mmCIF file of C-alpha atoms in Angstrom:
data_model
loop_
_atom_site.group_PDB
_atom_site.id
_atom_site.type_symbol
_atom_site.label_atom_id
_atom_site.label_comp_id
_atom_site.label_asym_id
_atom_site.label_seq_id
_atom_site.Cartn_x
_atom_site.Cartn_y
_atom_site.Cartn_z
ATOM 1 C CA UNK M 4 0.000 0.000 0.000
ATOM 2 C CA UNK M 5 1.253 3.461 -0.890
ATOM 3 C CA UNK M 6 1.703 5.777 2.075
ATOM 4 C CA UNK M 7 3.145 9.220 2.619
ATOM 5 C CA UNK M 8 2.219 12.818 2.112
ATOM 6 C CA UNK M 9 2.478 15.377 -0.658
ATOM 7 C CA UNK M 10 4.427 17.872 1.476
ATOM 8 C CA UNK M 11 2.991 21.059 -0.002
ATOM 9 C CA UNK M 12 3.139 19.967 -3.651
ATOM 10 C CA UNK M 13 0.841 22.038 -5.832
ATOM 11 C CA UNK M 14 -1.604 19.820 -7.736
ATOM 12 C CA UNK M 15 -3.621 21.278 -10.598
ATOM 13 C CA UNK M 16 -7.183 19.920 -10.814
ATOM 14 C CA UNK M 17 -8.842 20.521 -14.179
ATOM 15 C CA UNK M 18 -12.111 18.644 -13.777
ATOM 16 C CA UNK M 19 -15.444 20.546 -13.766
ATOM 17 C CA UNK M 20 -16.006 22.688 -10.687
ATOM 18 C CA UNK M 21 -18.716 20.571 -9.018
ATOM 19 C CA UNK M 22 -16.497 17.484 -9.185
ATOM 20 C CA UNK M 23 -13.243 19.155 -8.210
ATOM 21 C CA UNK M 24 -14.030 19.812 -4.543
ATOM 22 C CA UNK M 25 -13.872 16.203 -3.365
ATOM 23 C CA UNK M 26 -10.511 15.549 -4.983
ATOM 24 C CA UNK M 27 -9.170 18.860 -3.683
ATOM 25 C CA UNK M 28 -10.132 17.854 -0.143
ATOM 26 C CA UNK M 29 -8.371 14.504 -0.504
ATOM 27 C CA UNK M 30 -5.203 16.163 -1.810
ATOM 28 C CA UNK M 31 -5.239 18.731 0.989
ATOM 29 C CA UNK M 32 -5.752 15.983 3.578
ATOM 30 C CA UNK M 33 -2.418 14.399 2.638
ATOM 31 C CA UNK M 34 -0.515 17.659 2.617
ATOM 32 C CA UNK M 35 -0.927 18.766 -0.977
ATOM 33 C CA UNK M 36 -1.891 22.234 -2.195
ATOM 34 C CA UNK M 37 -4.797 21.803 -4.658
ATOM 35 C CA UNK M 38 -5.159 24.411 -7.398
ATOM 36 C CA UNK M 39 -8.584 24.178 -9.033
ATOM 37 C CA UNK M 40 -8.909 25.386 -12.610
ATOM 38 C CA UNK M 41 -11.950 23.829 -14.315
ATOM 39 C CA UNK M 42 -10.956 23.248 -17.933
ATOM 40 C CA UNK M 43 -14.528 22.343 -18.875
ATOM 41 C CA UNK M 44 -17.684 24.197 -17.886
ATOM 42 C CA UNK M 45 -20.766 22.007 -17.550
ATOM 43 C CA UNK M 46 -24.059 23.647 -18.501
ATOM 44 C CA UNK M 47 -27.694 22.552 -18.664
ATOM 45 C CA UNK M 48 -28.835 21.386 -22.099
ATOM 46 C CA UNK M 49 -29.951 24.211 -24.404
ATOM 47 C CA UNK M 50 -33.226 22.339 -24.966
ATOM 48 C CA UNK M 51 -34.694 20.183 -22.156
ATOM 49 C CA UNK M 52 -37.594 18.682 -24.055
ATOM 50 C CA UNK M 53 -35.915 15.367 -24.896
ATOM 51 C CA UNK M 54 -34.599 15.019 -21.343
ATOM 52 C CA UNK M 55 -37.994 15.800 -19.796
ATOM 53 C CA UNK M 56 -39.642 13.251 -22.079
ATOM 54 C CA UNK M 57 -37.084 10.565 -21.194
ATOM 55 C CA UNK M 58 -37.501 11.207 -17.461
ATOM 56 C CA UNK M 59 -41.272 10.827 -17.779
ATOM 57 C CA UNK M 60 -40.993 7.580 -19.762
ATOM 58 C CA UNK M 61 -38.372 5.649 -17.795
ATOM 59 C CA UNK M 62 -40.629 2.635 -17.398
ATOM 60 C CA UNK M 63 -40.434 2.043 -21.174
ATOM 61 C CA UNK M 64 -36.761 1.075 -20.953
ATOM 62 C CA UNK M 65 -34.818 -1.999 -19.884
ATOM 63 C CA UNK M 66 -31.404 -0.369 -19.433
ATOM 64 C CA UNK M 67 -30.162 3.165 -18.758
ATOM 65 C CA UNK M 68 -26.508 4.030 -19.368
ATOM 66 C CA UNK M 69 -24.939 7.110 -17.770
ATOM 67 C CA UNK M 70 -21.641 8.025 -19.400
ATOM 68 C CA UNK M 71 -20.366 10.224 -16.536
ATOM 69 C CA UNK M 72 -21.182 11.729 -13.154
ATOM 70 C CA UNK M 73 -22.292 14.844 -15.041
ATOM 71 C CA UNK M 74 -24.829 12.706 -16.898
ATOM 72 C CA UNK M 75 -26.232 11.616 -13.530
ATOM 73 C CA UNK M 76 -26.325 15.147 -12.129
ATOM 74 C CA UNK M 77 -28.053 16.637 -15.154
ATOM 75 C CA UNK M 78 -29.926 13.552 -16.326
ATOM 76 C CA UNK M 79 -31.437 12.685 -12.965
ATOM 77 C CA UNK M 80 -30.938 15.708 -10.747
ATOM 78 C CA UNK M 81 -33.170 15.207 -7.730
ATOM 79 C CA UNK M 82 -34.009 11.535 -7.107
ATOM 80 C CA UNK M 83 -36.644 10.280 -9.530
ATOM 81 C CA UNK M 84 -39.172 7.486 -9.130
ATOM 82 C CA UNK M 85 -36.680 5.032 -10.606
ATOM 83 C CA UNK M 86 -38.386 1.865 -11.919
ATOM 84 C CA UNK M 87 -37.065 -1.226 -10.107
ATOM 85 C CA UNK M 88 -36.791 -3.161 -13.357
ATOM 86 C CA UNK M 89 -34.697 -0.460 -15.040
ATOM 87 C CA UNK M 90 -31.035 -1.417 -14.674
ATOM 88 C CA UNK M 91 -28.506 1.439 -14.693
ATOM 89 C CA UNK M 92 -24.949 1.233 -15.971
ATOM 90 C CA UNK M 93 -21.905 3.362 -15.106
ATOM 91 C CA UNK M 94 -18.460 3.361 -16.748
ATOM 92 C CA UNK M 95 -16.550 3.889 -13.494
ATOM 93 C CA UNK M 96 -16.682 4.399 -9.726
ATOM 94 C CA UNK M 97 -17.337 8.152 -9.869
ATOM 95 C CA UNK M 98 -20.484 7.679 -11.927
ATOM 96 C CA UNK M 99 -21.497 4.710 -9.794
ATOM 97 C CA UNK M 100 -21.199 6.841 -6.643
ATOM 98 C CA UNK M 101 -23.246 9.611 -8.273
ATOM 99 C CA UNK M 102 -26.003 7.109 -9.076
ATOM 100 C CA UNK M 103 -25.995 5.801 -5.515
ATOM 101 C CA UNK M 104 -26.255 9.370 -4.207
ATOM 102 C CA UNK M 105 -29.560 9.872 -6.052
ATOM 103 C CA UNK M 106 -30.966 6.555 -4.894
ATOM 104 C CA UNK M 107 -30.179 4.354 -7.907
ATOM 105 C CA UNK M 108 -28.595 1.356 -6.236
ATOM 106 C CA UNK M 109 -28.869 -1.367 -8.856
ATOM 107 C CA UNK M 110 -26.173 -0.028 -11.193
ATOM 108 C CA UNK M 111 -23.584 -2.188 -12.942
ATOM 109 C CA UNK M 112 -19.983 -1.176 -13.666
ATOM 110 C CA UNK M 113 -17.141 -2.795 -15.622
ATOM 111 C CA UNK M 114 -14.412 -4.453 -13.568
ATOM 112 C CA UNK M 115 -11.575 -3.898 -16.053
ATOM 113 C CA UNK M 116 -11.830 -1.085 -18.590
ATOM 114 C CA UNK M 117 -13.590 1.953 -17.123
ATOM 115 C CA UNK M 118 -14.997 3.444 -20.324
ATOM 116 C CA UNK M 119 -17.531 2.830 -23.084
ATOM 117 C CA UNK M 120 -15.525 -0.108 -24.350
ATOM 118 C CA UNK M 121 -15.624 -1.634 -20.885
ATOM 119 C CA UNK M 122 -19.383 -1.140 -20.665
ATOM 120 C CA UNK M 123 -19.838 -2.884 -23.992
ATOM 121 C CA UNK M 124 -18.021 -5.938 -22.615
ATOM 122 C CA UNK M 125 -20.561 -6.427 -19.817
ATOM 123 C CA UNK M 126 -22.725 -9.531 -20.392
ATOM 124 C CA UNK M 127 -25.986 -7.565 -20.129
ATOM 125 C CA UNK M 128 -24.892 -5.153 -22.861
ATOM 126 C CA UNK M 129 -23.546 -7.901 -25.101
ATOM 127 C CA UNK M 130 -26.914 -9.623 -25.581
ATOM 128 C CA UNK M 131 -29.290 -6.703 -26.080
ATOM 129 C CA UNK M 132 -31.438 -7.777 -29.021
ATOM 130 C CA UNK M 133 -34.973 -6.559 -28.371
ATOM 131 C CA UNK M 134 -33.962 -4.396 -25.404
ATOM 132 C CA UNK M 135 -34.768 -0.699 -25.083
ATOM 133 C CA UNK M 136 -31.737 1.300 -23.930
ATOM 134 C CA UNK M 137 -31.590 4.934 -22.825
ATOM 135 C CA UNK M 138 -28.175 6.654 -22.947
ATOM 136 C CA UNK M 139 -27.628 9.790 -20.870
ATOM 137 C CA UNK M 140 -24.647 11.792 -22.118
ATOM 138 C CA UNK M 141 -23.313 15.266 -22.843
ATOM 139 C CA UNK M 142 -23.998 16.935 -26.170
ATOM 140 C CA UNK M 143 -21.569 15.858 -28.842
ATOM 141 C CA UNK M 144 -20.402 12.764 -26.984
ATOM 142 C CA UNK M 145 -18.878 9.682 -28.585
ATOM 143 C CA UNK M 146 -21.221 7.610 -30.746
ATOM 144 C CA UNK M 147 -19.503 4.261 -30.047
ATOM 145 C CA UNK M 148 -21.829 3.178 -27.244
ATOM 146 C CA UNK M 149 -25.126 3.960 -28.949
ATOM 147 C CA UNK M 150 -24.004 2.711 -32.364
ATOM 148 C CA UNK M 151 -22.682 -0.593 -30.997
ATOM 149 C CA UNK M 152 -25.782 -1.287 -28.918
ATOM 150 C CA UNK M 153 -27.989 -0.555 -31.934
ATOM 151 C CA UNK M 154 -25.851 -2.867 -34.078
ATOM 152 C CA UNK M 155 -26.409 -5.586 -31.481
ATOM 153 C CA UNK M 156 -30.174 -5.287 -31.886
ATOM 154 C CA UNK M 157 -31.186 -2.835 -29.171
ATOM 155 C CA UNK M 158 -33.514 0.104 -29.624
ATOM 156 C CA UNK M 159 -31.393 3.004 -28.410
ATOM 157 C CA UNK M 160 -32.496 6.503 -27.450
ATOM 158 C CA UNK M 161 -29.770 9.056 -26.712
ATOM 159 C CA UNK M 162 -30.463 12.058 -24.494
ATOM 160 C CA UNK M 163 -28.029 14.964 -24.433
ATOM 161 C CA UNK M 164 -28.619 16.031 -20.839
ATOM 162 C CA UNK M 165 -25.826 18.587 -20.475
ATOM 163 C CA UNK M 166 -23.556 20.748 -22.581
ATOM 164 C CA UNK M 167 -19.808 21.316 -22.308
ATOM 165 C CA UNK M 168 -18.031 24.611 -22.899
ATOM 166 C CA UNK M 169 -14.515 25.965 -22.600
ATOM 167 C CA UNK M 170 -13.780 28.409 -19.753
ATOM 168 C CA UNK M 171 -14.358 32.036 -20.692
ATOM 169 C CA UNK M 172 -12.451 33.796 -17.908
ATOM 170 C CA UNK M 173 -8.911 33.172 -19.164
ATOM 171 C CA UNK M 174 -6.013 31.489 -17.395
ATOM 172 C CA UNK M 175 -4.092 34.412 -15.922
ATOM 173 C CA UNK M 176 -4.087 33.046 -12.366
ATOM 174 C CA UNK M 177 -2.897 29.641 -13.515
ATOM 175 C CA UNK M 178 -0.161 31.156 -15.667
ATOM 176 C CA UNK M 179 1.052 33.151 -12.661
ATOM 177 C CA UNK M 180 1.071 30.034 -10.475
ATOM 178 C CA UNK M 181 3.060 28.136 -13.098
ATOM 179 C CA UNK M 182 5.563 30.987 -13.432
ATOM 180 C CA UNK M 183 5.975 31.113 -9.646
ATOM 181 C CA UNK M 184 6.614 27.370 -9.458
ATOM 182 C CA UNK M 185 3.506 26.680 -7.376
ATOM 183 C CA UNK M 186 2.234 23.862 -9.622
ATOM 184 C CA UNK M 187 4.127 20.576 -9.330
ATOM 185 C CA UNK M 188 1.699 18.263 -11.155
ATOM 186 C CA UNK M 189 -1.455 18.451 -13.254
ATOM 187 C CA UNK M 190 -4.448 16.127 -13.425
ATOM 188 C CA UNK M 191 -6.792 15.656 -16.394
ATOM 189 C CA UNK M 192 -9.987 13.635 -16.679
ATOM 190 C CA UNK M 193 -10.825 14.379 -20.322
ATOM 191 C CA UNK M 194 -9.077 15.034 -23.597
ATOM 192 C CA UNK M 195 -11.417 17.962 -24.218
ATOM 193 C CA UNK M 196 -10.306 19.563 -20.961
ATOM 194 C CA UNK M 197 -6.681 19.166 -21.986
ATOM 195 C CA UNK M 198 -7.395 20.862 -25.325
ATOM 196 C CA UNK M 199 -9.301 23.698 -23.648
ATOM 197 C CA UNK M 200 -6.530 24.394 -21.165
ATOM 198 C CA UNK M 201 -3.810 24.269 -23.813
ATOM 199 C CA UNK M 202 -5.716 26.781 -25.935
ATOM 200 C CA UNK M 203 -5.925 29.223 -23.019
ATOM 201 C CA UNK M 204 -2.207 29.208 -22.171
ATOM 202 C CA UNK M 205 0.471 31.297 -23.843
ATOM 203 C CA UNK M 206 3.734 29.774 -25.086
ATOM 204 C CA UNK M 207 5.607 30.309 -21.816
ATOM 205 C CA UNK M 208 2.854 28.738 -19.698
ATOM 206 C CA UNK M 209 2.567 25.807 -22.114
ATOM 207 C CA UNK M 210 6.277 25.121 -21.794
ATOM 208 C CA UNK M 211 6.068 25.211 -18.017
ATOM 209 C CA UNK M 212 3.062 22.916 -17.710
ATOM 210 C CA UNK M 213 4.443 20.508 -20.313
ATOM 211 C CA UNK M 214 7.527 20.044 -18.153
ATOM 212 C CA UNK M 215 5.744 18.848 -15.011
ATOM 213 C CA UNK M 216 4.097 15.494 -14.428
ATOM 214 C CA UNK M 217 0.575 15.125 -15.826
ATOM 215 C CA UNK M 218 -1.754 12.432 -14.488
ATOM 216 C CA UNK M 219 -4.684 10.931 -16.427
ATOM 217 C CA UNK M 220 -6.986 7.988 -15.655
ATOM 218 C CA UNK M 221 -7.170 6.685 -19.222
ATOM 219 C CA UNK M 222 -4.668 5.980 -21.969
ATOM 220 C CA UNK M 223 -6.781 7.901 -24.496
ATOM 221 C CA UNK M 224 -6.391 11.078 -22.408
ATOM 222 C CA UNK M 225 -2.702 10.357 -21.916
ATOM 223 C CA UNK M 226 -2.206 10.066 -25.673
ATOM 224 C CA UNK M 227 -3.839 13.454 -26.181
ATOM 225 C CA UNK M 228 -1.614 15.027 -23.538
ATOM 226 C CA UNK M 229 1.492 13.608 -25.227
ATOM 227 C CA UNK M 230 0.288 14.908 -28.599
ATOM 228 C CA UNK M 231 -0.089 18.391 -27.114
ATOM 229 C CA UNK M 232 3.475 18.302 -25.846
ATOM 230 C CA UNK M 233 3.309 17.048 -22.251
ATOM 231 C CA UNK M 234 6.560 15.206 -21.633
ATOM 232 C CA UNK M 235 5.859 13.326 -18.392
ATOM 233 C CA UNK M 236 2.453 11.624 -18.514
ATOM 234 C CA UNK M 237 1.348 9.062 -15.923
ATOM 235 C CA UNK M 238 -1.688 6.831 -16.488
ATOM 236 C CA UNK M 239 -3.450 6.139 -13.175
ATOM 237 C CA UNK M 240 -6.105 3.714 -12.037
ATOM 238 C CA UNK M 241 -9.582 5.065 -12.991
ATOM 239 C CA UNK M 242 -10.597 6.459 -9.601
ATOM 240 C CA UNK M 243 -9.631 9.236 -7.216
ATOM 241 C CA UNK M 244 -7.932 6.627 -5.045
ATOM 242 C CA UNK M 245 -5.857 5.565 -8.042
ATOM 243 C CA UNK M 246 -4.909 9.162 -8.768
ATOM 244 C CA UNK M 247 -3.908 9.825 -5.157
ATOM 245 C CA UNK M 248 -1.833 6.640 -5.088
ATOM 246 C CA UNK M 249 -0.057 7.645 -8.301
ATOM 247 C CA UNK M 250 0.696 11.123 -6.947
ATOM 248 C CA UNK M 251 2.144 9.669 -3.763
ATOM 249 C CA UNK M 252 4.266 7.180 -5.695
ATOM 250 C CA UNK M 253 5.582 9.881 -7.995
ATOM 251 C CA UNK M 254 6.562 12.329 -5.302
ATOM 252 C CA UNK M 255 7.881 9.660 -2.975
ATOM 253 C CA UNK M 256 10.296 8.864 -5.788
ATOM 254 C CA UNK M 257 11.406 12.477 -6.102
ATOM 255 C CA UNK M 258 8.867 13.808 -8.621
ATOM 256 C CA UNK M 259 9.635 16.224 -11.427
#
């Protein structure tokens, strides 16, 4: 088991604001200095009609797939009268915890890959001919899940229950923190967030952030970080516990 403390290391958290607080508390509890800069802004859907209709017709479906904790927050919101026969699916522990928090306690989650590919390997989602499946996601999300389930014979309805946007306030505070050496590592939970942050930084700030360790819970995000120019990318286990363990291992070994 990894033990130790972060001894004042500055850790950049780029996840959306509502989801950043819990991780920031965990980092602070082991001596780190969290620096929250949401690289993605999560907004309500521009048109709620499809979401309202789906929420009122839940009993028509066999399975409901939530692609993220944001999909739970905006797709469910306050606890609904969730039909007992409607089985929910989550790609990872964060989404699973969000479902539990709104009273949906029958959710399934992959045990290996924590992503859409992992969901599609679950036995229930392999044999879906004749099933009705509802997918809660953000606007413009990947089509792999819905397309594969449809190809397997399911009737699939996709609901865009939230929208994503880049930050509009600029990155002056982050650039100053990087220049002052107050950021020792960065964390990313989406490729889109990495792109948004990179676009906001000037050349000097990009060079500084590219030279410190970046942590990501999925190889797809890590590949995007490397393509942008990040030189030290660490792939963690797909949970906050996995991220914390990776941070402790890195800095126990001397860090960057």
